Each structure stands twice: as structure tokens, then as C-alpha cells.
Coordinates of C-alpha atoms in Angstrom, one line a residue:
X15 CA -16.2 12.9 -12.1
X16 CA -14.1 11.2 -14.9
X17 CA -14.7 8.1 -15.8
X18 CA -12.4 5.7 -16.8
X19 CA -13.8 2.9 -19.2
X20 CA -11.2 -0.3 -18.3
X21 CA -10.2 0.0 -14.5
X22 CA -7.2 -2.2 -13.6
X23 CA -6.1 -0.4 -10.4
X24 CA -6.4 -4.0 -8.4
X25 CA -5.1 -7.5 -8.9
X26 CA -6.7 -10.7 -8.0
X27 CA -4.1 -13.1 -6.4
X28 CA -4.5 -15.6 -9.1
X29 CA -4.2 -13.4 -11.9
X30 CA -0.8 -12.4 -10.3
X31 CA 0.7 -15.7 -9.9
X32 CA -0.3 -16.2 -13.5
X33 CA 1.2 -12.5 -14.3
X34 CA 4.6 -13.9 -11.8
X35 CA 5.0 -17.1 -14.1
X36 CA 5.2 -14.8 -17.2
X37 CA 7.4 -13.4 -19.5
X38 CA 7.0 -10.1 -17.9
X39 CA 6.6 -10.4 -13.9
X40 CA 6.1 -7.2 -12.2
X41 CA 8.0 -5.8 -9.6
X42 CA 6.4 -6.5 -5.8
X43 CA 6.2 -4.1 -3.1
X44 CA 5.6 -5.2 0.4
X45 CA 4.1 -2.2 2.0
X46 CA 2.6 -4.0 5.6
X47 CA 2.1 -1.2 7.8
X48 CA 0.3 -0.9 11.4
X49 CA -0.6 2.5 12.3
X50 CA 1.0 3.7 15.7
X51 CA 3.3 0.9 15.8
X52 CA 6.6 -0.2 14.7
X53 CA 7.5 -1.5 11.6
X54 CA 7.0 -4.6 10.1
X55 CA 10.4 -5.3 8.8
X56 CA 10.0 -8.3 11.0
X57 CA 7.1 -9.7 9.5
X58 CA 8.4 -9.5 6.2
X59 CA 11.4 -11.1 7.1
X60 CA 9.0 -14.0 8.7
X61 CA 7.6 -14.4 5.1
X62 CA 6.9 -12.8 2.2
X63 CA 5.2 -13.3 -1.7
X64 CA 8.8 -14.0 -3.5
X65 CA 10.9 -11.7 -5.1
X66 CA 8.9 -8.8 -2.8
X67 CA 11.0 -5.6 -1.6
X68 CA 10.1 -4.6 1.9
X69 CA 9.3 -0.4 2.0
X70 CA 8.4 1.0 4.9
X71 CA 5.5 3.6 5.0
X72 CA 6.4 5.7 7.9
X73 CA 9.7 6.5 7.1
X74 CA 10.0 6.0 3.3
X75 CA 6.4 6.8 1.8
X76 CA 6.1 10.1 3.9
X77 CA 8.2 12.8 5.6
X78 CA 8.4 13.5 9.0
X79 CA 5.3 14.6 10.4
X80 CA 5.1 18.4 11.4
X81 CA 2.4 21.4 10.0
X82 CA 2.0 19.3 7.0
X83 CA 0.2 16.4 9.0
X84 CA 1.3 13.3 10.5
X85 CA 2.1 12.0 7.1
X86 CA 3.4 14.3 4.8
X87 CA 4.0 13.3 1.3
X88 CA 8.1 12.4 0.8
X89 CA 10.6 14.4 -1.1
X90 CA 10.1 13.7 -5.1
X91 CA 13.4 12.7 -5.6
X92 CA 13.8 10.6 -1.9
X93 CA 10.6 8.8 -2.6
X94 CA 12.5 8.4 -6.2
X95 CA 15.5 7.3 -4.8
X96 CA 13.8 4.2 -2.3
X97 CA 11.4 3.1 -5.3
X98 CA 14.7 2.3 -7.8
X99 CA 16.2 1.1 -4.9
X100 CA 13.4 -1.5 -4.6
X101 CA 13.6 -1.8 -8.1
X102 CA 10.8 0.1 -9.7
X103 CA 11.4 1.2 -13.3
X104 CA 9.3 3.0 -15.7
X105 CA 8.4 0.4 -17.9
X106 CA 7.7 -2.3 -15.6
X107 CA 4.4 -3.1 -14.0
X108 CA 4.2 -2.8 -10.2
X109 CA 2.2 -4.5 -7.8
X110 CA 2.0 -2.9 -4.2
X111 CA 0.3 -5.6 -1.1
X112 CA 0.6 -5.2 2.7
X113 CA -1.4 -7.5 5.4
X114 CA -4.6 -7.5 3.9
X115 CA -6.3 -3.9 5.1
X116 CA -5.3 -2.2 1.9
X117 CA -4.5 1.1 3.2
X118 CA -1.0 1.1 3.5
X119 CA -0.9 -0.6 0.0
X120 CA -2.7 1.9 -1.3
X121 CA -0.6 5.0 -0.3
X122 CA 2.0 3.2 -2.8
X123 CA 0.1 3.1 -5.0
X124 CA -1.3 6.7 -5.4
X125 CA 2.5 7.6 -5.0
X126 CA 3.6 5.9 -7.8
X127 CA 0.5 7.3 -10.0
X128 CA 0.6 10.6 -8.7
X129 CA 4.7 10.8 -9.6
X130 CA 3.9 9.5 -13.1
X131 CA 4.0 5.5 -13.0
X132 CA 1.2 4.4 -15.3
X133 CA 1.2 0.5 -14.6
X134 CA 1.0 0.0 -10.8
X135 CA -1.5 -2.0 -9.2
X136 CA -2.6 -3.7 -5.4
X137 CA -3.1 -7.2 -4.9
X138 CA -6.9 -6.9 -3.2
X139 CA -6.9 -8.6 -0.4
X140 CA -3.3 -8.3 0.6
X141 CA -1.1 -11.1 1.7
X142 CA -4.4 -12.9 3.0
X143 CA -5.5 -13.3 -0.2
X144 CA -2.6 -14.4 -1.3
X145 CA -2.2 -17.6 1.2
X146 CA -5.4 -18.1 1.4
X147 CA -5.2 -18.9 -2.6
X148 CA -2.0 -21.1 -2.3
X149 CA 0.3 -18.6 -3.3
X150 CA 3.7 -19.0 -1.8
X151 CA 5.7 -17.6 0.7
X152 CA 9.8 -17.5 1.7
X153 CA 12.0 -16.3 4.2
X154 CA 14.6 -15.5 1.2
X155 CA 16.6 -12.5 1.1
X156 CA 15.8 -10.6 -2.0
X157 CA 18.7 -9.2 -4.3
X158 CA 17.3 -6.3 -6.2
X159 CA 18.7 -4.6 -9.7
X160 CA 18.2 -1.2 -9.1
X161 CA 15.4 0.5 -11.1
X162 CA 15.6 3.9 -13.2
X163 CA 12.2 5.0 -12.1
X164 CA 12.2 9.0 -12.1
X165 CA 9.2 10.8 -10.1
X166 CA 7.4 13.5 -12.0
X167 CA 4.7 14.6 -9.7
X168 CA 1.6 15.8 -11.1
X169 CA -0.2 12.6 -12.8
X170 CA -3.2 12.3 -10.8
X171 CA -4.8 15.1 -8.4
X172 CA -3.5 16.2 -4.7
X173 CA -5.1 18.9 -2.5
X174 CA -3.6 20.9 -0.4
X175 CA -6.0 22.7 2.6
X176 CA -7.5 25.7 0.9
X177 CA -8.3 23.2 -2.2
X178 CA -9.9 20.8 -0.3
X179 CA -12.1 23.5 1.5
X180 CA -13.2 24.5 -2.1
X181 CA -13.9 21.5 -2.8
X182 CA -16.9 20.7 0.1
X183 CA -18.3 24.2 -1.1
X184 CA -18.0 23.6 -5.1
X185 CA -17.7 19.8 -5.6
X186 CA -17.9 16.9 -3.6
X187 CA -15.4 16.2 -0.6
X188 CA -15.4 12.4 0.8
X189 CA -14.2 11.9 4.5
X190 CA -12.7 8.6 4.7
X191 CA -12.2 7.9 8.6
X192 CA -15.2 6.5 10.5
X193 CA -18.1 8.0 11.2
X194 CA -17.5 8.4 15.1
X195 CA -14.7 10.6 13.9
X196 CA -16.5 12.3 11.3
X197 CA -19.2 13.9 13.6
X198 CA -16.7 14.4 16.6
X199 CA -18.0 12.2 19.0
X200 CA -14.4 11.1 19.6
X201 CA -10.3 12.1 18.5
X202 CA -8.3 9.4 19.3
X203 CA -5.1 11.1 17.0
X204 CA -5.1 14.8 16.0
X205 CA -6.2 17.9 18.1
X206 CA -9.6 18.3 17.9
X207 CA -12.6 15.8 16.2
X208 CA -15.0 16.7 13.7
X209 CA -14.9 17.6 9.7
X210 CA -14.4 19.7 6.9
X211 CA -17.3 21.5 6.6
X212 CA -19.3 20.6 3.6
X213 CA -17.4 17.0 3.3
X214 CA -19.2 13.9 3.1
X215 CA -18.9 10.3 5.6
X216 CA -17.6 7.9 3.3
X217 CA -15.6 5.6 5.9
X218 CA -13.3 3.6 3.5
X219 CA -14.4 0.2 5.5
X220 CA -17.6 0.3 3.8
X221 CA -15.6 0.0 0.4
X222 CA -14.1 -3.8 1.0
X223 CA -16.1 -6.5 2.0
X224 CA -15.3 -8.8 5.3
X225 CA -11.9 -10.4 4.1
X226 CA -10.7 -6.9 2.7
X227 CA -11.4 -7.2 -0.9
X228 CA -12.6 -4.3 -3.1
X229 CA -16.6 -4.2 -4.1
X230 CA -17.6 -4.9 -7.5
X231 CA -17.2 -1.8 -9.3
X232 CA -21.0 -1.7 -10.1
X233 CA -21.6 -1.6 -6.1
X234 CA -19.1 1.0 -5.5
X235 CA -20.4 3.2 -8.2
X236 CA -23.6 2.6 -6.2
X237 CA -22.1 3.3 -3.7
X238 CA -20.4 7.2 -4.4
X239 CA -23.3 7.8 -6.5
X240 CA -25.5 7.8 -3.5
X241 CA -23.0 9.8 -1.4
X242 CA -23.4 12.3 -4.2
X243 CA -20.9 11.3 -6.6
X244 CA -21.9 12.4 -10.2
X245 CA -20.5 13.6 -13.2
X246 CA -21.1 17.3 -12.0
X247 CA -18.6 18.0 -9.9
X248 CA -14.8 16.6 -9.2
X249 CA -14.5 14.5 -6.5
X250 CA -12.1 14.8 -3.8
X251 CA -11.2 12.7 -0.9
X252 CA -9.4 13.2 2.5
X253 CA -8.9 11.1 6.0
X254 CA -6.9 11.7 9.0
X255 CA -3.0 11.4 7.7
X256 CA -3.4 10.7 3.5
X257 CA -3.2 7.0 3.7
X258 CA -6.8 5.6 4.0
X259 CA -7.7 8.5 2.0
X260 CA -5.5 6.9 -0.5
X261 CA -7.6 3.8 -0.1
X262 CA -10.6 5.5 -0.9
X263 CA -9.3 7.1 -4.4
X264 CA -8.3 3.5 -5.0
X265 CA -11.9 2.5 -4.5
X266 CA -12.7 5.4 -6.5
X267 CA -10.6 4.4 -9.3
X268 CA -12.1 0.4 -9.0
X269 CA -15.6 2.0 -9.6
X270 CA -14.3 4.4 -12.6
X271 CA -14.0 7.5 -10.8
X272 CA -11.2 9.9 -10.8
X273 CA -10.7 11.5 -7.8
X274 CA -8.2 13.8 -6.0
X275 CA -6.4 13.7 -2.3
X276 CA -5.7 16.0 -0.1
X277 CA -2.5 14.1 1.5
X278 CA -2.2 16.6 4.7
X279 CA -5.8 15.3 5.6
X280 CA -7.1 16.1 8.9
X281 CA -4.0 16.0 10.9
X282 CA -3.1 18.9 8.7
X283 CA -6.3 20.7 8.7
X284 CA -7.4 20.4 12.7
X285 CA -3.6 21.6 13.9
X286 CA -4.8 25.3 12.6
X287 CA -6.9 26.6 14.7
X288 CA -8.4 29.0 12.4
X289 CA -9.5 26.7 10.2
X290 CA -13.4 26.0 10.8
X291 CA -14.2 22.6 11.8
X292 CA -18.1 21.4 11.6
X293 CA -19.6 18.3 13.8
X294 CA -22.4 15.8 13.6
X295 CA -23.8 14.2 11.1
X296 CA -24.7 17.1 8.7
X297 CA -22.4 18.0 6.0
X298 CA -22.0 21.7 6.9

């Protein structure tokens, strides 16, 4: 576990309205995102925070889903190519929201850290937060200058299968989906339910409280450390596709705790049938 002594992973709504009226505004990302569905291009379109670009997650924040899970990270220089579009640049800060649930925010998030952008944030709370502190919201059509952000991937940690299975033997492997999943009492997505073996429940809901905003750090360090979380070992974190997973390392980060994703998740790992899958509550 690293710790990181000044955490400033997540924005407040009114400290970004304050950081909007600046001298130096950063760049907004509207990421909103509902999983199975279509797009929310619509929504956006409905309202947004001002100035926001729309991305879309399924289509430009992961590849087409195949072996490599149901959301595979993008190509580097694609995922590149959307963020300049949306006017991402390497010197200007970034702030990522979507609807409120945080997930989809935060696979922008790690995406941007993990390809080597070192001032990107979420709002916490999402665009509920936002409205419900005043902040404003328009219809406008957005014209963008085109960024010079350029993806070097490598930043921040990713897994990849055999990693992650190291991991629950060596270190400390958090499972982010819910509990039901976890043990394998149901699969409502991927090919068969269950875990990692050796991974930990850590559903990512328990991280926010009831309107979606992030824990204090202090209760979140709480938190991980009781799930086993300790300067000892690295930490790692996986969920069923690489996007609440991402959530999770967010929360991670929040409490001052690097940690690692395995982005293929468990849509990667359950469509291998040789790969061991463990059920119930117990680790192993």
C-alpha cells in the first residue's frame, strides 16, 4: 500500500464552480453512462454543467468487447485521439462527472491517470450534486479547441489475469461487484458467478454514502484496513467489466491508497474455463 499524503482525486461541486470562475477553469467531461443501455447523448443534450464535452463510455472509453472482457481498455492512441478531441491537454486540469453513480466517471478518470494525466479529477456526487448545489445547467452546443493531450500508458497500475491471480495469493485482491455476485449465488452478465480465489468483497456501494458522495477518507481507510488493507502488501482491485473497479481505486486513492486494476475483470476471467473460480463467502 502507498500512501499518498494530499489526496485530490475528487471535487466538491462548490469548489468547482469556484475553480469554473477562475483564471484557470478545467476542462469538463460528461461521462453519464447506464450499463446495458443506450447512450446518453440524449441526456446530455437535455442539459449539461457548461462548457462540458459529452464522451461516451462504451464506445470511446473501451474497445469492443471480445476475450478481453466486455470492456476492454481502448487503443492508446484512439482513446488519445477522442480526449484532444474533447479538449483535454496536458497542462490543463480535468474534471470527469456522469449522473451521480460515479462509476462511469471514474473509468475517465483512471484512463486519463493511467495514460499519464496528472491533474484529473470527479466531481463526487455527479451531476446531482451539482443541481442540487445551484450549479447551472444549458442546452448549449459546445465548441471545443482541440487539445494536445498524448497517452503514455503506464502511470498508475493495470492487471492483466495471471497478475491479478498473483495478487489474491501474494497481496490483497478487492472484488468490487456485490456480494450476491461475489459468492455466486447469482450471474446476471458473464458466464458463470463466483470469484477470484483469494479476492476479497469489497462492493464499491459501501464506498459512497446515500446521495453517491465518497466517505471521508478517514472512514474509507477504515474501511480497506478492515478488509485487510495494510502497508504489507499492494493492493489490487477488480469487478465484472473494469469500470466499478475503477470506482473502487478512486475510493482507494480518496483514502490514500494506491492501488492497481485489472481492467478485463471478471468478464475476462470467467469466459476461460480453465481459470479456477471459488464461491461463497470465504476468500479461497
Amino acid at each position: 500500500m502507498t500512501e499518498n499524503p494530499a489526496p485530490s482525486a475528487i471535487v466538491s461541486a462548490a469548489e468547482l464552480m469556484a475553480e469554473l470562475a477562475g483564471s484557470r477553469p478545467p476542462v469538463l467531461l460528461d461521462v453519464r453512462w447506464q450499463l446495458g443501455g443506450p447512450n446518453l447523448r440524449s441526456a446530455y443534450d437535455a442539459g449539461h454543467l457548461p462548457g462540458a464535452v459529452y464522451v461516451d463510455l462504451d464506445r470511446e472509453l473501451a474497445g469492443p468487447p471480445g476475450s478481453g472482457g466486455r470492456h476492454p481498455l481502448p487503443q492508446t492512441e484512439e482513446f488519445g485521439a477522442v480526449m484532444r478531441r474533447a479538449g483535454v491537454s496536458a497542462d490543463a486540469p480535468v474534471v470527469v462527472y456522469d449522473g451521480g453513480q460515479g462509476w462511469a466517471a471514474a473509468r475517465a478518470w483512471w484512463l486519463l491517470r493511467w495514460t499519464g494525466h496528472t491533474d484529473v479529477r470527479v466531481l463526487d456526487g455527479g451531476l446531482a450534486a451539482w443541481t442540487a448545489a445551484g450549479g447551472p445547467v444549458t442546452e448549449d452546443a459546445v465548441t471545443v479547441t482541440e487539445g494536445d493531450f498524448k497517452p503514455n500508458p503506464g502511470a498508475v497500475g493495470l492487471l492483466d489475469a495471471d497478475a491479478a491471480a498473483a495478487l489474491a495469493r501474494d497481496g490483497i485482491l478487492l472484488d468490487a461487484r456485490a456480494g450476491e455476485r461475489y459468492r455466486g449465488e447469482i450471474e446476471p452478465i458473464d458466464r458463470v458467478g463466483g470469484h477470484i480465489p483469494g479476492a476479497v468483497s469489497a462492493p464499491t456501494t459501501e464506498n459512497v454514502d446515500a446521495d453517491g458522495k465518497f466517505l471521508a477518507a478517514d472512514a474509507l481507510r477504515a474501511r480497506f484496513t478492515g478488509l485487510g488493507v495494510s502497508g504489507a502488501a499492494p493492493v489490487g482491485v477488480y469487478c465484472g467489466s473494469g469500470v466499478s473497479g475503477a470506482h473502487e481505486v478512486l475510493a482507494l486513492e480518496v483514502a490514500g491508497i494506491s492501488a492497481a486494476l485489472y481492467a478485463g475483470s471478471w468478464s475476462e476471467w470467467s469466459a476461460d474455463p480453465a481459470r479456477p473460480v471459488a464461491t461463497g463467502p470465504d476468500p479461497q
